[in-house]
Amino acid sequence: MNKTAKTLALLSLSLVLGACGQSGAPTATAPQGALLPASAHANNLTPSRWFVELEGDPTALGTQSISSQQASFRAQAQNLGIRYQEVRSYSTLFNGFSVIATGSEINRISRMPGVLGVYPVHKVDLPKPDLQAALQPQMFYAKGMTGADIAQNELGLTGKGVKVGVIDTGIDVDHPAFQGRIVAGYDFVGDDYGKDGKYVPVPDDNPDDCNGHGTHVAGIVGGNDPATGFKGVAPEVSFGAYRIFGCEGSSYDDVILAAMERAQKDGMQVINMSLGSAFENWKETPLAKAADRLVKKGVVVVASGGNSGANGQYSMGGPTMGDNVISVASVDNVKVDLDSFTLSDGSKVGYYVATGAPEPTKGLTLPITKKPGSTTTTPNDGCTASGGFAAGSLTGKAVLIRRGGCTFYEKASNAQKAGAAAVILYNNAAGYISPTVSGEPPITIPVVAISDTDGAKINSLLGSGVSVTFDGGKIAVANPTGNTISSFSSIGMSAELELKPDIAAPGGNIYSTYPLSADPSGYAVLSGTSMASPHVAGAAALMLQAYPNTQAKDMRTLLMNTASLRWFYNNKPLEGIPDYVQRQGAGMVDIVNAYDNTVRATPSKLSLGESETFATRSKVVVLKNTGAKREVYQVTHVPALTISGTTNAPKPSGAVASMTINGTDVDNGSLEVVVPPFGEVELNVTITPPGGAADNSQYGGYISLKSATGANLVVPYSGFKGDYQSLKSFGDVTLDGKTRLNFPILVDDAADDFYQEGQTLNAVPDYTFKKVEVTYSDGTKATVLDAPYLLANLAHQIRTLTFELLDANGNVVDTLGKYNYLSRDCTDDYTKTSSTCTAFEAFDWDGKLSNGQDAPNGLYQLRLRALKPLGDESNPAHTEVYTSQRFAVVR
């Protein structure tokens, strides 16, 4: 799954960075050159999409009550003169609407009686397939990782009779893997939705896929192609296909919510959602709430954990955060099938073809050479700085070049200039690389990439002479990162320190179905937690076939209890320790053990909270045997890595927690526990945070129960060491990647300037609240409302943010808005931002008070008050406050 695109304006999603036409502009003291980038500006007159949630759980209210409540809201908004456009209304999983409104109007809606909350409707990026034609990991390998192959071939489990809904880009209705098995579906948007930035839905009853992501996901759940022998996890399930994306562009959360309601209405028993909104990691957000309500209505909901692992801690978000939703992390596939060439000694070597270079011609044979003096430790092999290659020295040859020191293009270009007929790049670290050599002038010779070990082997053969033949072969190789958590997999916990993700499954380099219109073979390789989630959805379908009376809320426990741990990779001092609990949950799903197991451990995970109040935590885990045979376990503590470092830049720590169970030290010994037939046993667990870990670390580990006769069990736990409320709500920002500025800031667009927190001004900015045309520093022109606004970096999630208008003496004049369950920003470096990664949010004021009247002329200030997650409103230390400089309202 890809991260939902948040615009820069969380409180006005169109990023209301209005330029202000002012008189008597003050002298600024911001660092020289620290102008707000023109790319950050957008028209503050443009409305955005919002969810409006009314009070009352729709699963507990009657249809008439909900209709009356919604009608009352519409009438009240009209009487107040609030301007908005209603897009959709919801009554099954969410009580409220999606609307289009300006930031100022949504501020007023947020203060209406009966409104529980307002939330931005995030734009969800269309999943971008990472097609890897040379990399063909078989679904066979991934099924073997989870036990799906044994479940099908030995246990006879196929998912027959179970309906699985796939909310995605649709499913290729013509693909042979799905013939006669799509029993329900709906296209909410049409082909052109999102094209050229236009979002006009043209719904119909044909959820055909013109993108590929949904077809790939559905294939993993349960594709079944007799012609190729391809089978997904549950190859006889029936499908519901719910298309929420056009062929290109993006979609919106409110479309996803409509699809969730439709899937429940159609009787889906399992719903897979390989999508989400990174950093929106609250269980109270609209999609997470709706997903929980699906479970309450008897639907198993499985959702991808997200692909924002590179963006640090607390980076998960979307439906996956629901309390009873099964949140899935990604594990890399164990084997891959690569294209291969043959060396003159008869050995085969797997390779990737570099993007931007032609494929090797089948049958091409070349002698291999290298740059004189090059070794397997040369840091800049083939780079211009190392002297490149002598003219004509590589004519008619393939040249072996080690990675590092310069771009792949530079290496390939230097070789091409020296007459090389092909380039063989080898890695300078474990595993394979997929290089890009695009550039001008273009690379016209084949460039392939091999592993570090194969590169070292070829290097050792050069002395006696060795050649390469590109014979069009294939080779199955062990994936160096196989069976470890994928590097892209997002990191928990939730904002409320609940353990997420819950479980892991294969998601890195997965071979599955693909639309015939995009690839005549009907298959492709993709990576992401989007690919991991359907493995678990398929597993849930198998369990429902085997145990049809399993309650939706119990499916997660069934799968988590018997998962197997994944170990940390590529850090020699810490290898052999389980990866972060906050990155893998209970570990890899094990379908066979879940099927065989008769003992349930509840709760299936322990969330310990922060250690500031209670350092040592005591919990009770109940083991319940539903079988006629007693089970004997040796119980030990298996600590996992601790997450140290910062939110944006975590790093592993070997400091671990300690544990006793029923008074026994299980760190240095074990406890034997006997669970009688149809009986129960309690484990009284005491966990002490790691003494050697830094404050603000996330720690975790496992209660491990090993059985000599049955399935092994695990119960993961996680906690936060230190004072959770000490994490900053507002962070500083760099606009140029170098100089850090004191955020939040008050922006003065008329002067193309801004005022940092604590900055002293020589004159007071003034605002007229009239439409004006402004010219930014790069010459860009825009018509905006001359009004004040703030930019703030949300360094961590915020429970409640209150936006206030103060008078010149700091007294509250009005509450402009109140917002709950806010996401954190992706980065604090504006140069690293993108449509899916923001550095700050905008908070704007249109000059009106909550009663709809214009604020009179005078001096004012704007204030943000952030109540931190799990914070106590009565404790001042739990609320972070920013107050702007004084400014004048001059109408």
PDB file of N, CA and C in Angstrom, residues 265-338:
ATOM      1  N   LYS A 265     -22.876  -4.538   3.166  1.00  0.00           N
ATOM      2  CA  LYS A 265     -24.241  -4.766   2.677  1.00  0.00           C
ATOM      3  C   LYS A 265     -24.295  -5.989   1.763  1.00  0.00           C
ATOM      4  N   ASP A 266     -23.218  -6.220   0.991  1.00  0.00           N
ATOM      5  CA  ASP A 266     -23.169  -7.345   0.054  1.00  0.00           C
ATOM      6  C   ASP A 266     -22.847  -8.679   0.724  1.00  0.00           C
ATOM      7  N   GLY A 267     -22.616  -8.670   2.038  1.00  0.00           N
ATOM      8  CA  GLY A 267     -22.411  -9.916   2.757  1.00  0.00           C
ATOM      9  C   GLY A 267     -21.001 -10.459   2.730  1.00  0.00           C
ATOM     10  N   MET A 268     -20.010  -9.585   2.532  1.00  0.00           N
ATOM     11  CA  MET A 268     -18.627 -10.055   2.568  1.00  0.00           C
ATOM     12  C   MET A 268     -18.277 -10.528   3.981  1.00  0.00           C
ATOM     13  N   GLN A 269     -17.584 -11.655   4.076  1.00  0.00           N
ATOM     14  CA  GLN A 269     -17.181 -12.200   5.382  1.00  0.00           C
ATOM     15  C   GLN A 269     -15.777 -11.748   5.782  1.00  0.00           C
ATOM     16  N   VAL A 270     -14.961 -11.467   4.787  1.00  0.00           N
ATOM     17  CA  VAL A 270     -13.618 -10.941   4.990  1.00  0.00           C
ATOM     18  C   VAL A 270     -13.453  -9.760   4.046  1.00  0.00           C
ATOM     19  N   ILE A 271     -12.840  -8.694   4.524  1.00  0.00           N
ATOM     20  CA  ILE A 271     -12.546  -7.540   3.659  1.00  0.00           C
ATOM     21  C   ILE A 271     -11.062  -7.246   3.750  1.00  0.00           C
ATOM     22  N   ASN A 272     -10.421  -7.149   2.590  1.00  0.00           N
ATOM     23  CA  ASN A 272      -9.015  -6.759   2.534  1.00  0.00           C
ATOM     24  C   ASN A 272      -8.907  -5.311   2.081  1.00  0.00           C
ATOM     25  N   MET A 273      -8.085  -4.541   2.809  1.00  0.00           N
ATOM     26  CA  MET A 273      -7.865  -3.131   2.482  1.00  0.00           C
ATOM     27  C   MET A 273      -6.366  -2.870   2.415  1.00  0.00           C
ATOM     28  N   SER A 274      -5.820  -2.982   1.221  1.00  0.00           N
ATOM     29  CA  SER A 274      -4.397  -2.722   1.013  1.00  0.00           C
ATOM     30  C   SER A 274      -4.201  -1.245   0.702  1.00  0.00           C
ATOM     31  N   LEU A 275      -4.498  -0.409   1.684  1.00  0.00           N
ATOM     32  CA  LEU A 275      -4.447   1.038   1.530  1.00  0.00           C
ATOM     33  C   LEU A 275      -4.461   1.674   2.906  1.00  0.00           C
ATOM     34  N   GLY A 276      -4.234   2.973   2.952  1.00  0.00           N
ATOM     35  CA  GLY A 276      -4.262   3.673   4.230  1.00  0.00           C
ATOM     36  C   GLY A 276      -3.668   5.057   4.143  1.00  0.00           C
ATOM     37  N   SER A 277      -3.587   5.720   5.281  1.00  0.00           N
ATOM     38  CA  SER A 277      -3.055   7.083   5.385  1.00  0.00           C
ATOM     39  C   SER A 277      -1.943   7.077   6.425  1.00  0.00           C
ATOM     40  N   ALA A 278      -0.718   7.161   5.957  1.00  0.00           N
ATOM     41  CA  ALA A 278       0.415   7.118   6.884  1.00  0.00           C
ATOM     42  C   ALA A 278       0.306   8.227   7.920  1.00  0.00           C
ATOM     43  N   PHE A 279       0.727   7.922   9.150  1.00  0.00           N
ATOM     44  CA  PHE A 279       0.804   8.840  10.296  1.00  0.00           C
ATOM     45  C   PHE A 279      -0.559   9.131  10.923  1.00  0.00           C
ATOM     46  N   GLU A 280      -1.657   8.726  10.272  1.00  0.00           N
ATOM     47  CA  GLU A 280      -2.990   8.921  10.841  1.00  0.00           C
ATOM     48  C   GLU A 280      -3.288   7.716  11.747  1.00  0.00           C
ATOM     49  N   ASN A 281      -2.456   7.569  12.792  1.00  0.00           N
ATOM     50  CA  ASN A 281      -2.489   6.297  13.526  1.00  0.00           C
ATOM     51  C   ASN A 281      -3.280   6.369  14.826  1.00  0.00           C
ATOM     52  N   TRP A 282      -4.523   6.790  14.673  1.00  0.00           N
ATOM     53  CA  TRP A 282      -5.488   6.800  15.771  1.00  0.00           C
ATOM     54  C   TRP A 282      -6.614   5.818  15.459  1.00  0.00           C
ATOM     55  N   LYS A 283      -7.093   5.130  16.465  1.00  0.00           N
ATOM     56  CA  LYS A 283      -8.227   4.231  16.255  1.00  0.00           C
ATOM     57  C   LYS A 283      -9.539   4.997  16.136  1.00  0.00           C
ATOM     58  N   GLU A 284      -9.524   6.296  16.460  1.00  0.00           N
ATOM     59  CA  GLU A 284     -10.756   7.093  16.437  1.00  0.00           C
ATOM     60  C   GLU A 284     -11.005   7.814  15.118  1.00  0.00           C
ATOM     61  N   THR A 285     -10.101   7.709  14.145  1.00  0.00           N
ATOM     62  CA  THR A 285     -10.319   8.392  12.869  1.00  0.00           C
ATOM     63  C   THR A 285     -11.428   7.671  12.092  1.00  0.00           C
ATOM     64  N   PRO A 286     -12.080   8.349  11.141  1.00  0.00           N
ATOM     65  CA  PRO A 286     -13.276   7.780  10.505  1.00  0.00           C
ATOM     66  C   PRO A 286     -13.094   6.389   9.912  1.00  0.00           C
ATOM     67  N   LEU A 287     -12.029   6.144   9.140  1.00  0.00           N
ATOM     68  CA  LEU A 287     -11.883   4.833   8.516  1.00  0.00           C
ATOM     69  C   LEU A 287     -11.550   3.746   9.528  1.00  0.00           C
ATOM     70  N   ALA A 288     -10.763   4.089  10.555  1.00  0.00           N
ATOM     71  CA  ALA A 288     -10.453   3.110  11.593  1.00  0.00           C
ATOM     72  C   ALA A 288     -11.708   2.753  12.386  1.00  0.00           C
ATOM     73  N   LYS A 289     -12.518   3.760  12.705  1.00  0.00           N
ATOM     74  CA  LYS A 289     -13.778   3.511  13.408  1.00  0.00           C
ATOM     75  C   LYS A 289     -14.701   2.636  12.567  1.00  0.00           C
ATOM     76  N   ALA A 290     -14.799   2.992  11.275  1.00  0.00           N
ATOM     77  CA  ALA A 290     -15.679   2.224  10.391  1.00  0.00           C
ATOM     78  C   ALA A 290     -15.210   0.782  10.275  1.00  0.00           C
ATOM     79  N   ALA A 291     -13.900   0.579  10.211  1.00  0.00           N
ATOM     80  CA  ALA A 291     -13.365  -0.784  10.122  1.00  0.00           C
ATOM     81  C   ALA A 291     -13.699  -1.573  11.382  1.00  0.00           C
ATOM     82  N   ASP A 292     -13.585  -0.935  12.542  1.00  0.00           N
ATOM     83  CA  ASP A 292     -13.957  -1.608  13.789  1.00  0.00           C
ATOM     84  C   ASP A 292     -15.439  -1.974  13.805  1.00  0.00           C
ATOM     85  N   ARG A 293     -16.249  -1.098  13.262  1.00  0.00           N
ATOM     86  CA  ARG A 293     -17.692  -1.370  13.235  1.00  0.00           C
ATOM     87  C   ARG A 293     -18.018  -2.506  12.270  1.00  0.00           C
ATOM     88  N   LEU A 294     -17.222  -2.662  11.224  1.00  0.00           N
ATOM     89  CA  LEU A 294     -17.382  -3.834  10.361  1.00  0.00           C
ATOM     90  C   LEU A 294     -17.150  -5.113  11.155  1.00  0.00           C
ATOM     91  N   VAL A 295     -16.101  -5.124  11.974  1.00  0.00           N
ATOM     92  CA  VAL A 295     -15.819  -6.301  12.796  1.00  0.00           C
ATOM     93  C   VAL A 295     -16.977  -6.547  13.762  1.00  0.00           C
ATOM     94  N   LYS A 296     -17.496  -5.483  14.327  1.00  0.00           N
ATOM     95  CA  LYS A 296     -18.640  -5.591  15.248  1.00  0.00           C
ATOM     96  C   LYS A 296     -19.837  -6.222  14.550  1.00  0.00           C
ATOM     97  N   LYS A 297     -19.959  -5.975  13.240  1.00  0.00           N
ATOM     98  CA  LYS A 297     -21.057  -6.544  12.453  1.00  0.00           C
ATOM     99  C   LYS A 297     -20.732  -7.927  11.903  1.00  0.00           C
ATOM    100  N   GLY A 298     -19.562  -8.487  12.291  1.00  0.00           N
ATOM    101  CA  GLY A 298     -19.254  -9.857  11.923  1.00  0.00           C
ATOM    102  C   GLY A 298     -18.349 -10.038  10.735  1.00  0.00           C
ATOM    103  N   VAL A 299     -17.669  -8.972  10.291  1.00  0.00           N
ATOM    104  CA  VAL A 299     -16.778  -9.048   9.131  1.00  0.00           C
ATOM    105  C   VAL A 299     -15.334  -9.017   9.614  1.00  0.00           C
ATOM    106  N   VAL A 300     -14.513  -9.959   9.144  1.00  0.00           N
ATOM    107  CA  VAL A 300     -13.079  -9.925   9.437  1.00  0.00           C
ATOM    108  C   VAL A 300     -12.446  -8.865   8.539  1.00  0.00           C
ATOM    109  N   VAL A 301     -11.768  -7.907   9.130  1.00  0.00           N
ATOM    110  CA  VAL A 301     -11.135  -6.835   8.362  1.00  0.00           C
ATOM    111  C   VAL A 301      -9.623  -6.963   8.488  1.00  0.00           C
ATOM    112  N   VAL A 302      -8.962  -7.029   7.334  1.00  0.00           N
ATOM    113  CA  VAL A 302      -7.508  -7.128   7.269  1.00  0.00           C
ATOM    114  C   VAL A 302      -6.991  -5.933   6.483  1.00  0.00           C
ATOM    115  N   ALA A 303      -5.976  -5.243   7.004  1.00  0.00           N
ATOM    116  CA  ALA A 303      -5.486  -4.031   6.352  1.00  0.00           C
ATOM    117  C   ALA A 303      -3.968  -3.969   6.393  1.00  0.00           C
ATOM    118  N   SER A 304      -3.402  -3.401   5.356  1.00  0.00           N
ATOM    119  CA  SER A 304      -1.950  -3.256   5.275  1.00  0.00           C
ATOM    120  C   SER A 304      -1.463  -2.250   6.299  1.00  0.00           C
ATOM    121  N   GLY A 305      -0.261  -2.515   6.839  1.00  0.00           N
ATOM    122  CA  GLY A 305       0.305  -1.654   7.870  1.00  0.00           C
ATOM    123  C   GLY A 305       0.964  -0.404   7.331  1.00  0.00           C
ATOM    124  N   GLY A 306       1.260  -0.350   6.030  1.00  0.00           N
ATOM    125  CA  GLY A 306       1.857   0.845   5.444  1.00  0.00           C
ATOM    126  C   GLY A 306       3.306   0.655   5.051  1.00  0.00           C
ATOM    127  N   ASN A 307       3.758   1.512   4.148  1.00  0.00           N
ATOM    128  CA  ASN A 307       5.103   1.412   3.568  1.00  0.00           C
ATOM    129  C   ASN A 307       5.978   2.609   3.924  1.00  0.00           C
ATOM    130  N   SER A 308       5.808   3.147   5.128  1.00  0.00           N
ATOM    131  CA  SER A 308       6.537   4.347   5.538  1.00  0.00           C
ATOM    132  C   SER A 308       7.632   4.045   6.548  1.00  0.00           C
ATOM    133  N   GLY A 309       8.221   2.865   6.457  1.00  0.00           N
ATOM    134  CA  GLY A 309       9.276   2.500   7.384  1.00  0.00           C
ATOM    135  C   GLY A 309      10.451   3.455   7.362  1.00  0.00           C
ATOM    136  N   ALA A 310      10.704   4.059   6.188  1.00  0.00           N
ATOM    137  CA  ALA A 310      11.820   5.004   6.087  1.00  0.00           C
ATOM    138  C   ALA A 310      11.526   6.319   6.787  1.00  0.00           C
ATOM    139  N   ASN A 311      10.270   6.537   7.176  1.00  0.00           N
ATOM    140  CA  ASN A 311       9.888   7.796   7.805  1.00  0.00           C
ATOM    141  C   ASN A 311       9.731   7.701   9.312  1.00  0.00           C
ATOM    142  N   GLY A 312      10.260   6.638   9.896  1.00  0.00           N
ATOM    143  CA  GLY A 312      10.386   6.608  11.337  1.00  0.00           C
ATOM    144  C   GLY A 312       9.240   5.971  12.093  1.00  0.00           C
ATOM    145  N   GLN A 313       9.210   6.282  13.385  1.00  0.00           N
ATOM    146  CA  GLN A 313       8.248   5.685  14.312  1.00  0.00           C
ATOM    147  C   GLN A 313       6.866   6.335  14.161  1.00  0.00           C
ATOM    148  N   TYR A 314       5.857   5.625  14.665  1.00  0.00           N
ATOM    149  CA  TYR A 314       4.472   6.120  14.665  1.00  0.00           C
ATOM    150  C   TYR A 314       4.037   6.492  13.244  1.00  0.00           C
ATOM    151  N   SER A 315       4.459   5.679  12.255  1.00  0.00           N
ATOM    152  CA  SER A 315       4.228   6.040  10.858  1.00  0.00           C
ATOM    153  C   SER A 315       3.089   5.261  10.215  1.00  0.00           C
ATOM    154  N   MET A 316       2.408   4.406  10.975  1.00  0.00           N
ATOM    155  CA  MET A 316       1.272   3.678  10.425  1.00  0.00           C
ATOM    156  C   MET A 316       0.048   4.585  10.386  1.00  0.00           C
ATOM    157  N   GLY A 317      -1.010   4.144   9.707  1.00  0.00           N
ATOM    158  CA  GLY A 317      -2.214   4.953   9.687  1.00  0.00           C
ATOM    159  C   GLY A 317      -3.300   4.383   8.805  1.00  0.00           C
ATOM    160  N   GLY A 318      -4.550   4.838   9.044  1.00  0.00           N
ATOM    161  CA  GLY A 318      -5.683   4.421   8.237  1.00  0.00           C
ATOM    162  C   GLY A 318      -6.502   3.339   8.909  1.00  0.00           C
ATOM    163  N   PRO A 319      -7.251   2.545   8.126  1.00  0.00           N
ATOM    164  CA  PRO A 319      -8.114   1.508   8.699  1.00  0.00           C
ATOM    165  C   PRO A 319      -7.360   0.511   9.553  1.00  0.00           C
ATOM    166  N   THR A 320      -6.081   0.318   9.263  1.00  0.00           N
ATOM    167  CA  THR A 320      -5.269  -0.663   9.980  1.00  0.00           C
ATOM    168  C   THR A 320      -5.183  -0.385  11.475  1.00  0.00           C
ATOM    169  N   MET A 321      -5.505   0.851  11.899  1.00  0.00           N
ATOM    170  CA  MET A 321      -5.396   1.216  13.309  1.00  0.00           C
ATOM    171  C   MET A 321      -6.616   0.833  14.128  1.00  0.00           C
ATOM    172  N   GLY A 322      -7.652   0.316  13.483  1.00  0.00           N
ATOM    173  CA  GLY A 322      -8.835  -0.093  14.224  1.00  0.00           C
ATOM    174  C   GLY A 322      -8.510  -1.116  15.301  1.00  0.00           C
ATOM    175  N   ASP A 323      -9.171  -1.029  16.432  1.00  0.00           N
ATOM    176  CA  ASP A 323      -8.898  -1.899  17.583  1.00  0.00           C
ATOM    177  C   ASP A 323      -8.928  -3.378  17.218  1.00  0.00           C
ATOM    178  N   ASN A 324      -9.922  -3.778  16.427  1.00  0.00           N
ATOM    179  CA  ASN A 324     -10.106  -5.190  16.109  1.00  0.00           C
ATOM    180  C   ASN A 324      -9.750  -5.530  14.672  1.00  0.00           C
ATOM    181  N   VAL A 325      -9.120  -4.594  13.977  1.00  0.00           N
ATOM    182  CA  VAL A 325      -8.647  -4.827  12.615  1.00  0.00           C
ATOM    183  C   VAL A 325      -7.319  -5.573  12.676  1.00  0.00           C
ATOM    184  N   ILE A 326      -7.104  -6.503  11.773  1.00  0.00           N
ATOM    185  CA  ILE A 326      -5.829  -7.226  11.703  1.00  0.00           C
ATOM    186  C   ILE A 326      -4.877  -6.411  10.841  1.00  0.00           C
ATOM    187  N   SER A 327      -3.867  -5.843  11.480  1.00  0.00           N
ATOM    188  CA  SER A 327      -2.896  -4.965  10.827  1.00  0.00           C
ATOM    189  C   SER A 327      -1.672  -5.776  10.432  1.00  0.00           C
ATOM    190  N   VAL A 328      -1.257  -5.662   9.152  1.00  0.00           N
ATOM    191  CA  VAL A 328      -0.267  -6.589   8.609  1.00  0.00           C
ATOM    192  C   VAL A 328       1.009  -5.877   8.155  1.00  0.00           C
ATOM    193  N   ALA A 329       2.140  -6.383   8.643  1.00  0.00           N
ATOM    194  CA  ALA A 329       3.469  -5.947   8.215  1.00  0.00           C
ATOM    195  C   ALA A 329       3.959  -6.850   7.090  1.00  0.00           C
ATOM    196  N   SER A 330       5.054  -6.438   6.445  1.00  0.00           N
ATOM    197  CA  SER A 330       5.564  -7.173   5.291  1.00  0.00           C
ATOM    198  C   SER A 330       6.865  -7.899   5.603  1.00  0.00           C
ATOM    199  N   VAL A 331       6.972  -9.115   5.050  1.00  0.00           N
ATOM    200  CA  VAL A 331       8.185  -9.921   5.117  1.00  0.00           C
ATOM    201  C   VAL A 331       8.671 -10.165   3.694  1.00  0.00           C
ATOM    202  N   ASP A 332       9.980 -10.118   3.488  1.00  0.00           N
ATOM    203  CA  ASP A 332      10.531 -10.354   2.155  1.00  0.00           C
ATOM    204  C   ASP A 332      10.448 -11.833   1.783  1.00  0.00           C
ATOM    205  N   ASN A 333      10.137 -12.069   0.497  1.00  0.00           N
ATOM    206  CA  ASN A 333      10.041 -13.426  -0.037  1.00  0.00           C
ATOM    207  C   ASN A 333      11.381 -14.157   0.114  1.00  0.00           C
ATOM    208  N   VAL A 334      11.344 -15.474   0.314  1.00  0.00           N
ATOM    209  CA  VAL A 334      12.570 -16.219   0.590  1.00  0.00           C
ATOM    210  C   VAL A 334      13.395 -16.507  -0.659  1.00  0.00           C
ATOM    211  N   LYS A 335      12.717 -16.638  -1.793  1.00  0.00           N
ATOM    212  CA  LYS A 335      13.432 -16.943  -3.027  1.00  0.00           C
ATOM    213  C   LYS A 335      12.912 -16.088  -4.161  1.00  0.00           C
ATOM    214  N   VAL A 336      13.791 -15.876  -5.143  1.00  0.00           N
ATOM    215  CA  VAL A 336      13.406 -15.155  -6.340  1.00  0.00           C
ATOM    216  C   VAL A 336      13.971 -15.889  -7.551  1.00  0.00           C
ATOM    217  N   ASP A 337      13.240 -15.831  -8.649  1.00  0.00           N
ATOM    218  CA  ASP A 337      13.731 -16.372  -9.909  1.00  0.00           C
ATOM    219  C   ASP A 337      14.265 -15.211 -10.737  1.00  0.00           C
ATOM    220  N   LEU A 338      15.541 -15.219 -11.022  1.00  0.00           N
ATOM    221  CA  LEU A 338      16.188 -14.155 -11.775  1.00  0.00           C
ATOM    222  C   LEU A 338      16.553 -14.609 -13.176  1.00  0.00           C
TER     223      LEU A 338
END
